[in-house]
Amino acid sequence: MVVLLLSLLHIAESSNDFLRIQMPGVNIPHNNTHYHFQYELKFTTFITGYKAKASPSVQSMFLYGCGGDRRDMGVWIGGTPCAEDQEPQILWSWAARGEEEFHMPANVSMLVGGKDLKFLVLKLHYKEAMPEEYRDKSGVDLFHSEEQTTYQAGIYLFEAYRGSFPPGERGLHIDLGCNYTSPQITVFAFRTHAHHYATKISGYRVRNDTWSPLGCRNPGLPEVFVRTENLVTIQPHDKLYARCEYDTRSTNETVVIGNTKHDEMCNLYLMFYTGSLELSEVDTTCTHAVLLSTEVIVFYFSVDIHHQTS
């Protein structure tokens, strides 16, 4: 049974500099537990940065913005972040060790509060069950300001929902691709996420047959948002691609894409900014599998993965 040590009224600590959203002292009853915690914003503010506050038991954290009606439960296991018929907006994600602090560029923020995103929902994935007496208070500090910025930030997500790989091989990969049709955005940071067998995740923008890197990183490194080497604009009619590469020589079993810690994953998050009034018009997901030849990728995109390791 989940035991909450703190009143839900005191979970979000606030100061002039940050708002802390954290779990209210929850027990981890079984492996691969997915907890949600809902916090209602009574004010409008502009998020300018994040700092993870995670215990070793946390596999990953996500922060979502939700509109619509309030859920009856303040904390729940499984399910979706938002109430029915509400699409969650990803505000931040993390899967690493220790604390990670990230700040957006000057004059860039994420608007939360008001009727569109009046609830913040923290989702934590815990790897393993913990003793009954254990209570977890992991969460995130949100740096924020009351002053509106010129540009509004958002997250574009590449995600593979299905796929499998034979054991004992290297050079395996999944490719995702989409035509971009939304207003112009500018990518300034990225984050990769996979599990045991991924060796590299990379992203590309293609315009007039010219390939430009969006980011490239070994997901075995701490899975935090890192700045791109250069700002990259994405315009309508551009093509966007992501590739996740795998090496399964260390296993004798088929590797399957899935949602648990035993499965493999393929995620690339792009953090971008756009005009303040355009974010709701931006399509922010790409899940369409495509088949690109290795020769095409190597010819157009020769990024040394060691250039982006921090």
GROMACS .gro file of C-alpha atoms in nm, residues 1-252:
model
  252
    1MET     CA    1   0.000   0.000   0.000
    2VAL     CA    2   0.124   0.347  -0.083
    3VAL     CA    3   0.187   0.553   0.227
    4LEU     CA    4   0.221   0.930   0.193
    5LEU     CA    5   0.424   1.090   0.470
    6LEU     CA    6   0.354   1.448   0.370
    7SER     CA    7   0.033   1.635   0.307
    8LEU     CA    8  -0.006   1.703  -0.065
    9LEU     CA    9  -0.040   2.070   0.026
   10HIS     CA   10   0.330   2.084   0.110
   11ILE     CA   11   0.491   1.895  -0.174
   12ALA     CA   12   0.576   2.195  -0.387
   13GLU     CA   13   0.829   2.418  -0.214
   14SER     CA   14   0.866   2.764  -0.360
   15SER     CA   15   1.119   3.043  -0.335
   16ASN     CA   16   1.193   3.350  -0.541
   17ASP     CA   17   1.425   3.142  -0.760
   18PHE     CA   18   1.271   2.795  -0.793
   19LEU     CA   19   0.963   2.581  -0.750
   20ARG     CA   20   1.031   2.229  -0.620
   21ILE     CA   21   0.801   1.952  -0.742
   22GLN     CA   22   0.866   1.623  -0.563
   23MET     CA   23   0.712   1.294  -0.466
   24PRO     CA   24   0.545   1.304  -0.123
   25GLY     CA   25   0.740   1.019   0.034
   26VAL     CA   26   0.617   0.719  -0.165
   27ASN     CA   27   0.689   0.349  -0.121
   28ILE     CA   28   0.802   0.147  -0.424
   29PRO     CA   29   0.585  -0.168  -0.410
   30HIS     CA   30   0.721  -0.354  -0.716
   31ASN     CA   31   0.973  -0.343  -1.000
   32ASN     CA   32   0.910  -0.095  -1.282
   33THR     CA   33   0.672   0.120  -1.081
   34HIS     CA   34   0.554   0.434  -1.263
   35TYR     CA   35   0.435   0.703  -1.022
   36HIS     CA   36   0.254   1.027  -1.112
   37PHE     CA   37   0.221   1.331  -0.889
   38GLN     CA   38  -0.011   1.619  -0.980
   39TYR     CA   39   0.048   1.981  -0.879
   40GLU     CA   40  -0.203   2.255  -0.958
   41LEU     CA   41  -0.053   2.590  -1.052
   42LYS     CA   42  -0.242   2.882  -0.903
   43PHE     CA   43  -0.041   3.134  -1.104
   44THR     CA   44   0.120   3.185  -1.445
   45THR     CA   45   0.498   3.166  -1.465
   46PHE     CA   46   0.781   3.109  -1.714
   47ILE     CA   47   1.018   2.814  -1.660
   48THR     CA   48   1.379   2.900  -1.746
   49GLY     CA   49   1.565   2.595  -1.613
   50TYR     CA   50   1.559   2.262  -1.430
   51LYS     CA   51   1.759   2.076  -1.168
   52ALA     CA   52   1.699   1.705  -1.106
   53LYS     CA   53   1.677   1.584  -0.745
   54ALA     CA   54   1.674   1.206  -0.785
   55SER     CA   55   1.746   0.913  -0.556
   56PRO     CA   56   1.941   0.609  -0.689
   57SER     CA   57   1.615   0.416  -0.720
   58VAL     CA   58   1.487   0.643  -1.000
   59GLN     CA   59   1.527   0.520  -1.358
   60SER     CA   60   1.380   0.829  -1.526
   61MET     CA   61   1.174   1.142  -1.463
   62PHE     CA   62   0.931   1.334  -1.681
   63LEU     CA   63   0.749   1.660  -1.623
   64TYR     CA   64   0.427   1.718  -1.816
   65GLY     CA   65   0.188   2.008  -1.848
   66CYS     CA   66  -0.184   1.931  -1.851
   67GLY     CA   67  -0.498   2.136  -1.906
   68GLY     CA   68  -0.856   2.032  -1.852
   69ASP     CA   69  -0.995   1.894  -1.529
   70ARG     CA   70  -0.809   1.798  -1.215
   71ARG     CA   71  -0.765   1.428  -1.143
   72ASP     CA   72  -0.930   1.301  -0.827
   73MET     CA   73  -0.599   1.155  -0.705
   74GLY     CA   74  -0.295   1.363  -0.623
   75VAL     CA   75  -0.063   1.060  -0.659
   76TRP     CA   76  -0.124   0.747  -0.865
   77ILE     CA   77   0.059   0.447  -1.012
   78GLY     CA   78   0.044   0.374  -1.385
   79GLY     CA   79  -0.198   0.529  -1.628
   80THR     CA   80  -0.153   0.857  -1.813
   81PRO     CA   81  -0.033   1.199  -1.692
   82CYS     CA   82  -0.343   1.398  -1.787
   83ALA     CA   83  -0.714   1.343  -1.745
   84GLU     CA   84  -0.907   1.174  -2.025
   85ASP     CA   85  -0.914   1.350  -2.361
   86GLN     CA   86  -0.621   1.571  -2.260
   87GLU     CA   87  -0.291   1.553  -2.450
   88PRO     CA   88   0.011   1.588  -2.218
   89GLN     CA   89   0.282   1.837  -2.314
   90ILE     CA   90   0.637   1.727  -2.232
   91LEU     CA   91   0.818   2.002  -2.042
   92TRP     CA   92   1.131   1.814  -1.933
   93SER     CA   93   1.280   1.465  -1.911
   94TRP     CA   94   1.577   1.308  -1.737
   95ALA     CA   95   1.738   0.966  -1.698
   96ALA     CA   96   2.080   0.979  -1.539
   97ARG     CA   97   2.267   0.973  -1.211
   98GLY     CA   98   2.288   1.245  -0.949
   99GLU     CA   99   2.176   1.601  -1.011
  100GLU     CA  100   2.148   1.774  -1.347
  101GLU     CA  101   2.101   2.149  -1.387
  102PHE     CA  102   1.999   2.296  -1.718
  103HIS     CA  103   1.920   2.656  -1.812
  104MET     CA  104   1.762   2.782  -2.134
  105PRO     CA  105   1.915   3.055  -2.348
  106ALA     CA  106   1.846   3.416  -2.260
  107ASN     CA  107   1.493   3.532  -2.347
  108VAL     CA  108   1.362   3.173  -2.377
  109SER     CA  109   1.118   3.003  -2.137
  110MET     CA  110   0.825   2.762  -2.107
  111LEU     CA  111   0.492   2.921  -2.017
  112VAL     CA  112   0.293   2.722  -1.758
  113GLY     CA  113  -0.019   2.803  -1.559
  114GLY     CA  114  -0.338   2.954  -1.689
  115LYS     CA  115  -0.612   2.753  -1.860
  116ASP     CA  116  -0.391   2.564  -2.107
  117LEU     CA  117  -0.132   2.414  -1.868
  118LYS     CA  118  -0.273   2.461  -1.521
  119PHE     CA  119  -0.143   2.129  -1.386
  120LEU     CA  120   0.216   2.006  -1.363
  121VAL     CA  121   0.245   1.627  -1.348
  122LEU     CA  122   0.570   1.464  -1.240
  123LYS     CA  123   0.617   1.106  -1.362
  124LEU     CA  124   0.889   0.888  -1.206
  125HIS     CA  125   0.993   0.541  -1.320
  126TYR     CA  126   1.142   0.337  -1.035
  127LYS     CA  127   1.362   0.041  -1.134
  128GLU     CA  128   1.310  -0.196  -0.844
  129ALA     CA  129   1.084  -0.257  -0.547
  130MET     CA  130   1.209  -0.115  -0.217
  131PRO     CA  131   1.160  -0.222   0.146
  132GLU     CA  132   0.824  -0.126   0.296
  133GLU     CA  133   0.979   0.136   0.522
  134TYR     CA  134   1.148   0.316   0.230
  135ARG     CA  135   0.998   0.651   0.126
  136ASP     CA  136   1.109   0.845  -0.182
  137LYS     CA  137   1.093   1.223  -0.232
  138SER     CA  138   1.267   1.260  -0.568
  139GLY     CA  139   1.166   1.545  -0.794
  140VAL     CA  140   1.282   1.852  -0.980
  141ASP     CA  141   1.354   2.217  -0.904
  142LEU     CA  142   1.204   2.452  -1.163
  143PHE     CA  143   1.380   2.783  -1.211
  144HIS     CA  144   1.120   3.037  -1.318
  145SER     CA  145   1.041   3.403  -1.369
  146GLU     CA  146   0.728   3.616  -1.374
  147GLU     CA  147   0.857   3.806  -1.677
  148GLN     CA  148   0.744   3.688  -2.020
  149THR     CA  149   1.021   3.608  -2.268
  150THR     CA  150   1.027   3.675  -2.642
  151TYR     CA  151   1.056   3.305  -2.728
  152GLN     CA  152   0.869   3.003  -2.597
  153ALA     CA  153   1.041   2.665  -2.559
  154GLY     CA  154   0.906   2.320  -2.635
  155ILE     CA  155   1.021   1.962  -2.693
  156TYR     CA  156   1.011   1.764  -3.017
  157LEU     CA  157   1.024   1.386  -2.962
  158PHE     CA  158   1.141   1.105  -3.189
  159GLU     CA  159   1.017   0.776  -3.044
  160ALA     CA  160   1.011   0.416  -3.172
  161TYR     CA  161   0.710   0.217  -3.051
  162ARG     CA  162   0.804  -0.122  -3.191
  163GLY     CA  163   1.098  -0.318  -3.327
  164SER     CA  164   1.325  -0.613  -3.250
  165PHE     CA  165   1.687  -0.716  -3.311
  166PRO     CA  166   1.857  -1.054  -3.337
  167PRO     CA  167   2.119  -1.142  -3.075
  168GLY     CA  168   2.491  -1.150  -3.137
  169GLU     CA  169   2.517  -0.873  -3.398
  170ARG     CA  170   2.651  -0.520  -3.432
  171GLY     CA  171   2.561  -0.239  -3.669
  172LEU     CA  172   2.185  -0.276  -3.608
  173HIS     CA  173   1.964   0.032  -3.623
  174ILE     CA  174   1.615   0.186  -3.624
  175ASP     CA  175   1.544   0.493  -3.840
  176LEU     CA  176   1.261   0.740  -3.780
  177GLY     CA  177   1.161   1.017  -4.020
  178CYS     CA  178   0.893   1.282  -4.067
  179ASN     CA  179   0.814   1.576  -4.294
  180TYR     CA  180   0.800   1.895  -4.090
  181THR     CA  181   0.496   2.113  -4.166
  182SER     CA  182   0.467   2.339  -3.859
  183PRO     CA  183   0.592   2.698  -3.800
  184GLN     CA  184   0.968   2.754  -3.781
  185ILE     CA  185   1.148   2.639  -3.468
  186THR     CA  186   1.511   2.665  -3.355
  187VAL     CA  187   1.673   2.363  -3.184
  188PHE     CA  188   1.920   2.451  -2.907
  189ALA     CA  189   1.951   2.131  -2.697
  190PHE     CA  190   1.889   1.758  -2.719
  191ARG     CA  191   1.874   1.444  -2.507
  192THR     CA  192   1.905   1.077  -2.602
  193HIS     CA  193   1.747   0.779  -2.428
  194ALA     CA  194   1.784   0.404  -2.473
  195HIS     CA  195   1.873   0.105  -2.257
  196HIS     CA  196   2.128  -0.176  -2.261
  197TYR     CA  197   2.236  -0.225  -2.622
  198ALA     CA  198   2.223   0.120  -2.784
  199THR     CA  199   2.559   0.267  -2.886
  200LYS     CA  200   2.459   0.595  -3.054
  201ILE     CA  201   2.152   0.807  -3.122
  202SER     CA  202   2.169   1.087  -3.377
  203GLY     CA  203   1.933   1.334  -3.540
  204TYR     CA  204   1.936   1.523  -3.870
  205ARG     CA  205   1.757   1.797  -4.059
  206VAL     CA  206   1.745   1.765  -4.438
  207ARG     CA  207   1.681   2.074  -4.651
  208ASN     CA  208   1.739   2.086  -5.027
  209ASP     CA  209   1.926   1.752  -5.003
  210THR     CA  210   2.168   1.899  -4.747
  211TRP     CA  211   2.198   1.710  -4.419
  212SER     CA  212   2.261   1.908  -4.098
  213PRO     CA  213   2.320   1.752  -3.754
  214LEU     CA  214   2.073   1.810  -3.474
  215GLY     CA  215   2.267   1.609  -3.217
  216CYS     CA  216   2.464   1.291  -3.168
  217ARG     CA  217   2.539   1.116  -2.840
  218ASN     CA  218   2.605   0.780  -2.678
  219PRO     CA  219   2.298   0.708  -2.460
  220GLY     CA  220   2.526   0.525  -2.218
  221LEU     CA  221   2.644   0.867  -2.101
  222PRO     CA  222   2.432   1.056  -1.845
  223GLU     CA  223   2.099   1.113  -2.017
  224VAL     CA  224   2.058   1.486  -1.973
  225PHE     CA  225   1.982   1.774  -2.207
  226VAL     CA  226   2.298   1.912  -2.367
  227ARG     CA  227   2.336   2.214  -2.594
  228THR     CA  228   2.372   2.163  -2.966
  229GLU     CA  229   2.703   2.273  -3.117
  230ASN     CA  230   2.509   2.528  -3.326
  231LEU     CA  231   2.153   2.658  -3.332
  232VAL     CA  232   1.957   2.473  -3.601
  233THR     CA  233   1.642   2.618  -3.755
  234ILE     CA  234   1.368   2.385  -3.879
  235GLN     CA  235   1.124   2.520  -4.135
  236PRO     CA  236   0.814   2.388  -4.310
  237HIS     CA  237   0.902   2.128  -4.578
  238ASP     CA  238   1.224   2.023  -4.399
  239LYS     CA  239   1.268   1.651  -4.337
  240LEU     CA  240   1.368   1.528  -3.991
  241TYR     CA  241   1.540   1.196  -3.922
  242ALA     CA  242   1.672   1.008  -3.621
  243ARG     CA  243   1.878   0.689  -3.605
  244CYS     CA  244   1.930   0.463  -3.302
  245GLU     CA  245   2.219   0.215  -3.333
  246TYR     CA  246   2.259  -0.110  -3.137
  247ASP     CA  247   2.513  -0.381  -3.059
  248THR     CA  248   2.360  -0.711  -2.934
  249ARG     CA  249   2.675  -0.920  -2.919
  250SER     CA  250   2.647  -0.945  -2.539
  251THR     CA  251   2.315  -1.132  -2.541
  252ASN     CA  252   2.179  -1.462  -2.671
   0.00000   0.00000   0.00000
